[in-house]
Short mmCIF file of C-alpha atoms in Angstrom, two decimals:
data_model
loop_
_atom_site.label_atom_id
_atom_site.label_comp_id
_atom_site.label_asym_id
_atom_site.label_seq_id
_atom_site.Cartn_x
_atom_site.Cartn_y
_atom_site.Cartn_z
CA UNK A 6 -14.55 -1.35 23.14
CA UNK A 7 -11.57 -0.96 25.33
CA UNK A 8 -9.19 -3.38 22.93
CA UNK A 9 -10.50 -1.18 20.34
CA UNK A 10 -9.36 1.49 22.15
CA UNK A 11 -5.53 0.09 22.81
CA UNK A 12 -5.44 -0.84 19.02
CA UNK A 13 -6.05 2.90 18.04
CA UNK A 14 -3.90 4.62 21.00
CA UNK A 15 -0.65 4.71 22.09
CA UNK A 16 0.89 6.14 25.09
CA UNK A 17 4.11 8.24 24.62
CA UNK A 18 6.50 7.74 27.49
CA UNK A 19 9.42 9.62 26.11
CA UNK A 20 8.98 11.96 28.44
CA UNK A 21 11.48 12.80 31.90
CA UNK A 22 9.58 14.05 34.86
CA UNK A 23 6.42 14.94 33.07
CA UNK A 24 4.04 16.19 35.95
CA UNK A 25 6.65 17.76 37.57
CA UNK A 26 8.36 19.83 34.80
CA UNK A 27 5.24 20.05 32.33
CA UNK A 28 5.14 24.37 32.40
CA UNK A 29 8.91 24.42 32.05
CA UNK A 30 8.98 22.46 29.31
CA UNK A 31 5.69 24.29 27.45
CA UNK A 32 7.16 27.64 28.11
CA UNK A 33 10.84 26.60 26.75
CA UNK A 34 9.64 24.63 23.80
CA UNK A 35 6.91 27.37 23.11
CA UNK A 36 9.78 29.95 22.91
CA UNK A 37 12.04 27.24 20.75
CA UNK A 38 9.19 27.36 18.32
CA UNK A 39 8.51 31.19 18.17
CA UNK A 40 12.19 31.75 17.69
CA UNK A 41 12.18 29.13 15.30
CA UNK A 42 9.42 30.81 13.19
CA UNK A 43 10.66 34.25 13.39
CA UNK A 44 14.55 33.53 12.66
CA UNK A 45 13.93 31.58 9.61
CA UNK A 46 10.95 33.56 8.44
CA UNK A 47 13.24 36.51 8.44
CA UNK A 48 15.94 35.19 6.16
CA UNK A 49 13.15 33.58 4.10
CA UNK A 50 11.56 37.76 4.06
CA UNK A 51 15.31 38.56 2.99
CA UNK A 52 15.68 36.82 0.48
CA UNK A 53 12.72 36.94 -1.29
CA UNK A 54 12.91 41.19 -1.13
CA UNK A 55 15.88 41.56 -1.72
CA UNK A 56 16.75 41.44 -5.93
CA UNK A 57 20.65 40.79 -5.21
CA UNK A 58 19.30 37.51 -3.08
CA UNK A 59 17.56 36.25 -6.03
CA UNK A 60 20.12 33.62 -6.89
CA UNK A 61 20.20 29.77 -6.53
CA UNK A 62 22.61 29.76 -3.63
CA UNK A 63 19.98 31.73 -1.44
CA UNK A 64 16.91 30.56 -3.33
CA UNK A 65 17.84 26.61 -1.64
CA UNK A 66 18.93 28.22 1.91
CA UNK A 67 15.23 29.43 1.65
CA UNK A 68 13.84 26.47 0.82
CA UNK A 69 16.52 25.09 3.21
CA UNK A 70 14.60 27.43 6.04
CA UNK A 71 11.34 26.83 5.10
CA UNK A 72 11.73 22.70 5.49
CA UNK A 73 13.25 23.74 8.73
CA UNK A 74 9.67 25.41 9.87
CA UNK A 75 7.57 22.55 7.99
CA UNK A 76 9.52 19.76 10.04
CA UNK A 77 9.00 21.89 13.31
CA UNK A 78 5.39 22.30 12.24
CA UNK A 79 4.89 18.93 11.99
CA UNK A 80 6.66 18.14 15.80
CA UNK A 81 5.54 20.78 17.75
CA UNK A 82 2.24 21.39 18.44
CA UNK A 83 1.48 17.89 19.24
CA UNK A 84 4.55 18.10 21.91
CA UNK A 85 2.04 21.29 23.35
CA UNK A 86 -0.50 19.24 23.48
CA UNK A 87 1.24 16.46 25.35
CA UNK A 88 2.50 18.81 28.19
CA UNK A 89 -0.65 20.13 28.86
CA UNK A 90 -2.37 16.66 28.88
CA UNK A 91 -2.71 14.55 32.26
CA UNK A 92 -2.02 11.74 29.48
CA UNK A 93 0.27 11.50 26.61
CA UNK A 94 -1.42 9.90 24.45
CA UNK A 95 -1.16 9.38 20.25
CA UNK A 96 -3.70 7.88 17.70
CA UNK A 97 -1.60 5.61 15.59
CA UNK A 98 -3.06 7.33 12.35
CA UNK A 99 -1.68 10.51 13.71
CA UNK A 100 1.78 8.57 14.90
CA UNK A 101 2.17 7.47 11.34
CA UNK A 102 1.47 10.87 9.49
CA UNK A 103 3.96 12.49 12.25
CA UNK A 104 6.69 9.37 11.47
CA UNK A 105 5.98 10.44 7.73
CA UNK A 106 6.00 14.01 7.90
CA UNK A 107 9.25 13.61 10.20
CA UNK A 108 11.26 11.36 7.79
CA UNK A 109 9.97 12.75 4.45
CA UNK A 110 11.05 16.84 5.58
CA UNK A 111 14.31 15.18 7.52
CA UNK A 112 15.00 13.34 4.08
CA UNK A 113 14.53 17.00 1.80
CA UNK A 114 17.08 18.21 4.19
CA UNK A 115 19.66 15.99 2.76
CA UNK A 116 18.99 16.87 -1.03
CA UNK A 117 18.63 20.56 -0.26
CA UNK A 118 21.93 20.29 0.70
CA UNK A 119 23.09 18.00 -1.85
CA UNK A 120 21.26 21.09 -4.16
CA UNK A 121 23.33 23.45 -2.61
CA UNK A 122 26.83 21.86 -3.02
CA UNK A 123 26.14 21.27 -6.73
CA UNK A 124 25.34 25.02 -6.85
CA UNK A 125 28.83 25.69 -5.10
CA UNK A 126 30.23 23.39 -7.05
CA UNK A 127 29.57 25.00 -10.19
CA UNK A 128 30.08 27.93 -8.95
CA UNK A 129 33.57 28.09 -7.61
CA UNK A 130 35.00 25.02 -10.39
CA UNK A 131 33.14 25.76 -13.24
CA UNK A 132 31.97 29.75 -13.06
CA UNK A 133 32.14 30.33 -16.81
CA UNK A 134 29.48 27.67 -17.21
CA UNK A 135 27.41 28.72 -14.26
CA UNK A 136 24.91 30.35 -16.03
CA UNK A 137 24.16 27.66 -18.63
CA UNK A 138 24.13 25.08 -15.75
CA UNK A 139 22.16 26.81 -12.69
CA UNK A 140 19.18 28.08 -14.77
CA UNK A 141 15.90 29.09 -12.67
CA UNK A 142 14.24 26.09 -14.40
CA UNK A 143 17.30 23.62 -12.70
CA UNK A 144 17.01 25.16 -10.00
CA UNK A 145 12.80 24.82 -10.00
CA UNK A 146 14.03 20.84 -10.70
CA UNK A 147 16.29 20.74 -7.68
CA UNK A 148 13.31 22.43 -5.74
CA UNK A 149 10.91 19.87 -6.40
CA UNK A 150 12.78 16.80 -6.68
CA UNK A 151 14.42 17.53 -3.10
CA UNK A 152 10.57 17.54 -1.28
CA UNK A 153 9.12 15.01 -3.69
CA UNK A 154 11.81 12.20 -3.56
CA UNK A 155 11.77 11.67 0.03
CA UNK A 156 7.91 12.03 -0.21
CA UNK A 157 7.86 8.85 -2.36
CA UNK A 158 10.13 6.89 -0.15
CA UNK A 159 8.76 7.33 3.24
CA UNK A 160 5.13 7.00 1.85
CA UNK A 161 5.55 3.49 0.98
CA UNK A 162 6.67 2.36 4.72
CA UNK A 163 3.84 4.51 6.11
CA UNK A 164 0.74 2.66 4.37
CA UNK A 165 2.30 -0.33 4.85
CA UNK A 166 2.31 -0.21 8.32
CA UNK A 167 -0.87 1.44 8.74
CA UNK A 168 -2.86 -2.32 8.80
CA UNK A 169 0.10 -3.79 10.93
CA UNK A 170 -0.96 -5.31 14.48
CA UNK A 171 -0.03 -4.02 17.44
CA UNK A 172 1.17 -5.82 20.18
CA UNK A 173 2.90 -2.60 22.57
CA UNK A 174 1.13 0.12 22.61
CA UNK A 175 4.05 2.08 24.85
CA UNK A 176 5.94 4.51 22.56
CA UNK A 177 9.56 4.78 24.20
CA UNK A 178 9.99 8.51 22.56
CA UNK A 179 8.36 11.93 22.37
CA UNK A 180 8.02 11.56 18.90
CA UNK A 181 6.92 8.86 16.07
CA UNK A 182 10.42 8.10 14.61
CA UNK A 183 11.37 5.00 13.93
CA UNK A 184 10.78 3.38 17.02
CA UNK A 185 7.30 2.96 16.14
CA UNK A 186 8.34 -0.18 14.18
CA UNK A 187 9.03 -1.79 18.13
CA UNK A 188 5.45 -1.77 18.58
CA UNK A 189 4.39 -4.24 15.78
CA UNK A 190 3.99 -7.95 16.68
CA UNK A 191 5.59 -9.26 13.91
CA UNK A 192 9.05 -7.10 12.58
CA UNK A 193 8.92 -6.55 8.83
CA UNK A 194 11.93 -8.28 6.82
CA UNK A 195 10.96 -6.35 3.98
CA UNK A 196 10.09 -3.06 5.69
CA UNK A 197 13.73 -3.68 7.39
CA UNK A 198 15.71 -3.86 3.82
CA UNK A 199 13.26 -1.00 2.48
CA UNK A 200 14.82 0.74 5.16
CA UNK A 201 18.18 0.45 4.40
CA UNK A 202 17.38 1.07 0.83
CA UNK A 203 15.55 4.31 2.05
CA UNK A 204 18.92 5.51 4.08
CA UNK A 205 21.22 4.70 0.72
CA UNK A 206 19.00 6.80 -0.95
CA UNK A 207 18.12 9.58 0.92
CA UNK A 208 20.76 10.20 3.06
CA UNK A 209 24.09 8.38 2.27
CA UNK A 210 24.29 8.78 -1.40
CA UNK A 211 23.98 12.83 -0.81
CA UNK A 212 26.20 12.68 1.76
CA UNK A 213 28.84 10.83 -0.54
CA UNK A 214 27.83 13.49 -3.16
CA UNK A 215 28.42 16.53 -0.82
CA UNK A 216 31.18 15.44 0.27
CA UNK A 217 32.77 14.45 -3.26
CA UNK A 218 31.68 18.11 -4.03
CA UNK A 219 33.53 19.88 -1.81
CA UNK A 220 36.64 18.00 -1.42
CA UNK A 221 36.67 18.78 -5.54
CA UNK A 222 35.97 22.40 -4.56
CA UNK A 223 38.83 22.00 -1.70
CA UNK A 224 41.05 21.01 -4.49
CA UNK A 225 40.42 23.80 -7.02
CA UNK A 226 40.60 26.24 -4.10
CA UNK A 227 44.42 25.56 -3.27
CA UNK A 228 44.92 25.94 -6.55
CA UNK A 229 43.57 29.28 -7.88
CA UNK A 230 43.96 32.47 -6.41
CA UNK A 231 43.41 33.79 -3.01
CA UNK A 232 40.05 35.22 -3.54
CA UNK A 233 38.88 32.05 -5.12
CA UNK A 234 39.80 30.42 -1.85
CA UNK A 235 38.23 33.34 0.42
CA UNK A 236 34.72 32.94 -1.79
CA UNK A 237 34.99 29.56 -1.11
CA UNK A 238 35.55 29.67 2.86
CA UNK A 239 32.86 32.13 2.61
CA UNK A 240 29.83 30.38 0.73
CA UNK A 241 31.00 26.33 1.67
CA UNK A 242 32.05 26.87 5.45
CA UNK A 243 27.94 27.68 6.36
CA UNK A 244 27.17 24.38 4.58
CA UNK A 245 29.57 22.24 5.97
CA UNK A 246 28.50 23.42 9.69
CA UNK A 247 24.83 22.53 8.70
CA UNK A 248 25.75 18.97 6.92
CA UNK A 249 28.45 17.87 10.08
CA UNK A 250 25.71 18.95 12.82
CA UNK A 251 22.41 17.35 10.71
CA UNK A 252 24.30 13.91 9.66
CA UNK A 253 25.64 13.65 13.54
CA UNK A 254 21.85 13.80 14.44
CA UNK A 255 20.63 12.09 11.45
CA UNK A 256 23.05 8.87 12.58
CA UNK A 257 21.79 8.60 16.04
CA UNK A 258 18.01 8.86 14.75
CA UNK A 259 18.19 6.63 12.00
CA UNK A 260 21.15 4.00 12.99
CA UNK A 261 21.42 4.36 17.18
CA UNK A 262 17.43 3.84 17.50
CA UNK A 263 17.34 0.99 15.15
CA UNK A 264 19.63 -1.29 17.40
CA UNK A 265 18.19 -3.37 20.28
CA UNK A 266 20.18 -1.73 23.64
CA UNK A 267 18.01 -0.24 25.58
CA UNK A 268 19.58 3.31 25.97
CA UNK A 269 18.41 4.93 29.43
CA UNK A 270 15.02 7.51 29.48
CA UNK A 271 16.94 10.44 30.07
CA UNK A 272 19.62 10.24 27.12
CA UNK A 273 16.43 9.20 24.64
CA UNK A 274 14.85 12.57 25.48
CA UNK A 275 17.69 14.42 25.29
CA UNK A 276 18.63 13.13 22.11
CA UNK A 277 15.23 13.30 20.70
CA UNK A 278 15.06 17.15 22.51
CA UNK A 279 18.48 17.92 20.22
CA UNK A 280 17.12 16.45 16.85
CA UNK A 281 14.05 18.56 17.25
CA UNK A 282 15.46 21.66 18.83
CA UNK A 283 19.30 22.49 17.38
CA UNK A 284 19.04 21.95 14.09
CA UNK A 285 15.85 24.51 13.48
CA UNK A 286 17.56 27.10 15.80
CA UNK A 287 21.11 26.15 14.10
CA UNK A 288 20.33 26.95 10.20
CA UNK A 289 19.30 30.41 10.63
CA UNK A 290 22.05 31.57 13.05
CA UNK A 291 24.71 30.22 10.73
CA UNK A 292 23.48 31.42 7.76
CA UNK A 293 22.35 34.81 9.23
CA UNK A 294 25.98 35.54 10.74
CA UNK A 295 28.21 33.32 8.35
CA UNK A 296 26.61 34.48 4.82
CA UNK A 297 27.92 38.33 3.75
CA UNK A 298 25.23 39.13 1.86
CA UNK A 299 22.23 37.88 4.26
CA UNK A 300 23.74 39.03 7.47
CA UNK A 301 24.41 42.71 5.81
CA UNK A 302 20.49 43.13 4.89
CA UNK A 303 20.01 42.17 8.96
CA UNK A 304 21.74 44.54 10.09
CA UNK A 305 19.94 47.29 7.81
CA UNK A 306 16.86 46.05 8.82
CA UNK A 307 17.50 45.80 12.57
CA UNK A 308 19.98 48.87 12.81
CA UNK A 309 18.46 51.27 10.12
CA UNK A 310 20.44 53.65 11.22
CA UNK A 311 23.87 52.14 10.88
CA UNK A 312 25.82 52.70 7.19
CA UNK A 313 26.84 49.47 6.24
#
């Protein structure tokens, strides 16, 4: 009964000075995650009252927001449970829906914003043709494609390893990334390559994409006029912010992790803390402040009063 037991549990021991900090760290990621909520929900309410919001540019920062609160969704409330607990503990069913929830909505990141370029990219180089091209049903395409591709990929590594034999049942993280592949007994050559073919896919081709995108938009920019260039600093600098500070936590997650030194407990939480917390809390404050259009509809909903 008790090897049972180990076979079906793991203990997470990502965690820094758990019995002494455990209400610190409940009340400040329990206020991460309300703020997270309520600032993305809010653009997301924006957007979707708001006729003049109804085009694709702000339709995919929606979507963009609303991965943002599915991927904290998915992280959270298990990180609740674990500061309340005497023990942090983690079925490995549950470890390998959170690894696939975590990858799959980390993944639709990449080709939202991949979606979003294009959309800039047509906008700004080819605005005659913008019309034709960014149609609600290409846009419905982009949509799906950008939560269903990643879906696909990370599935197939997830029931894979769901018959796999444990040997550690120690989880050197706070969440089920990909160090979960350290406690198998045996280390998957094909799960390894699938892997790589998984980061080609999902991350480094839209990467390349994005940036071919805007260095093409960079280019027509100098070129044309001066408003040209200001729409452009205006609609591509938010996006650029997001893509640098996701793909800087993106390489430590999928490459840093992957390699065998033994990084010290303290920098693996924080790191781990920064890949869950900034980027949630990041997207809405950029495109809140940074976007004309969306920050002028928060100011007439939180100042009413004030002619804008």
């Amino acid at each position: 009964m008790e090897n049972n037991l180990n076979t079906t549990y793991i203990i997470v021991d990502g965690y820094v000075e758990m019995t002494k900090y455990r209400y610190l760290y409940f009340v400040i990621m329990f206020t991460a995650y309300i703020l997270i909520i309520c600032s993305n929900s809010t653009i997301v309410y924006l957007i979707w009252i708001h006729q003049n919001l109804h085009e694709p540019m702000y339709i995919f920062i929606a979507a963009l927001l609303i991965n943002a609160v599915l991927f904290s969704t998915a992280v959270y409330p298990k990180l609740f449970i674990d500061f309340l607990s005497e023990k942090q503990i983690i079925s490995y069913s549950t470890c390998l829906f959170q690894y696939f929830m975590f990858y799959s909505l980390g993944g639709s990141e990449f080709l939202l914003l991949s979606a979003m370029a294009y959309d800039r990219y047509v906008s700004i180089c080819k605005p005659l043709q913008y019309p034709t091209i960014m149609r609600r049903t290409t846009v419905r395409i982009f949509l799906v494609l950008a939560w269903l591709v990643p879906a696909c990929h990370v599935a197939v590594p997830a029931v894979l390893s769901a018959d796999k034999t444990l040997c550690s049942f120690t989880l050197k993280g706070i969440i089920c990334n990909s160090t979960f592949y350290k406690l198998h007994c045996v280390t998957s050559i094909a799960l390894n390559i699938y892997g790589l073919v998984v980061f080609a896919n999902i991350i480094m081709s839209p990467l390349l994409f994005i940036l071919f995108t805007y260095i093409r938009i960079i280019i027509i920019s100098y070129r044309s006029s001066r408003e040209v260039r200001k729409k452009a600093a205006q609609t591509c600098l938010p996006h650029l912010l997001v893509l640098i500070n996701y793909s800087c936590l993106s390489a430590y997650d999928f490459l840093l992790l992957r390699i065998e030194t033994d990084f010290p407990k303290i920098v693996r939480f924080i790191m781990s803390l920064q890949v869950i917390l900034y980027h949630p809390l990041f997207n809405p404050i950029i495109y809140g402040l940074k976007m004309k259009e969306i920050y002028k509809h928060l100011k007439s909903l939180f100042c009413p009063g004030k002619i804008i």
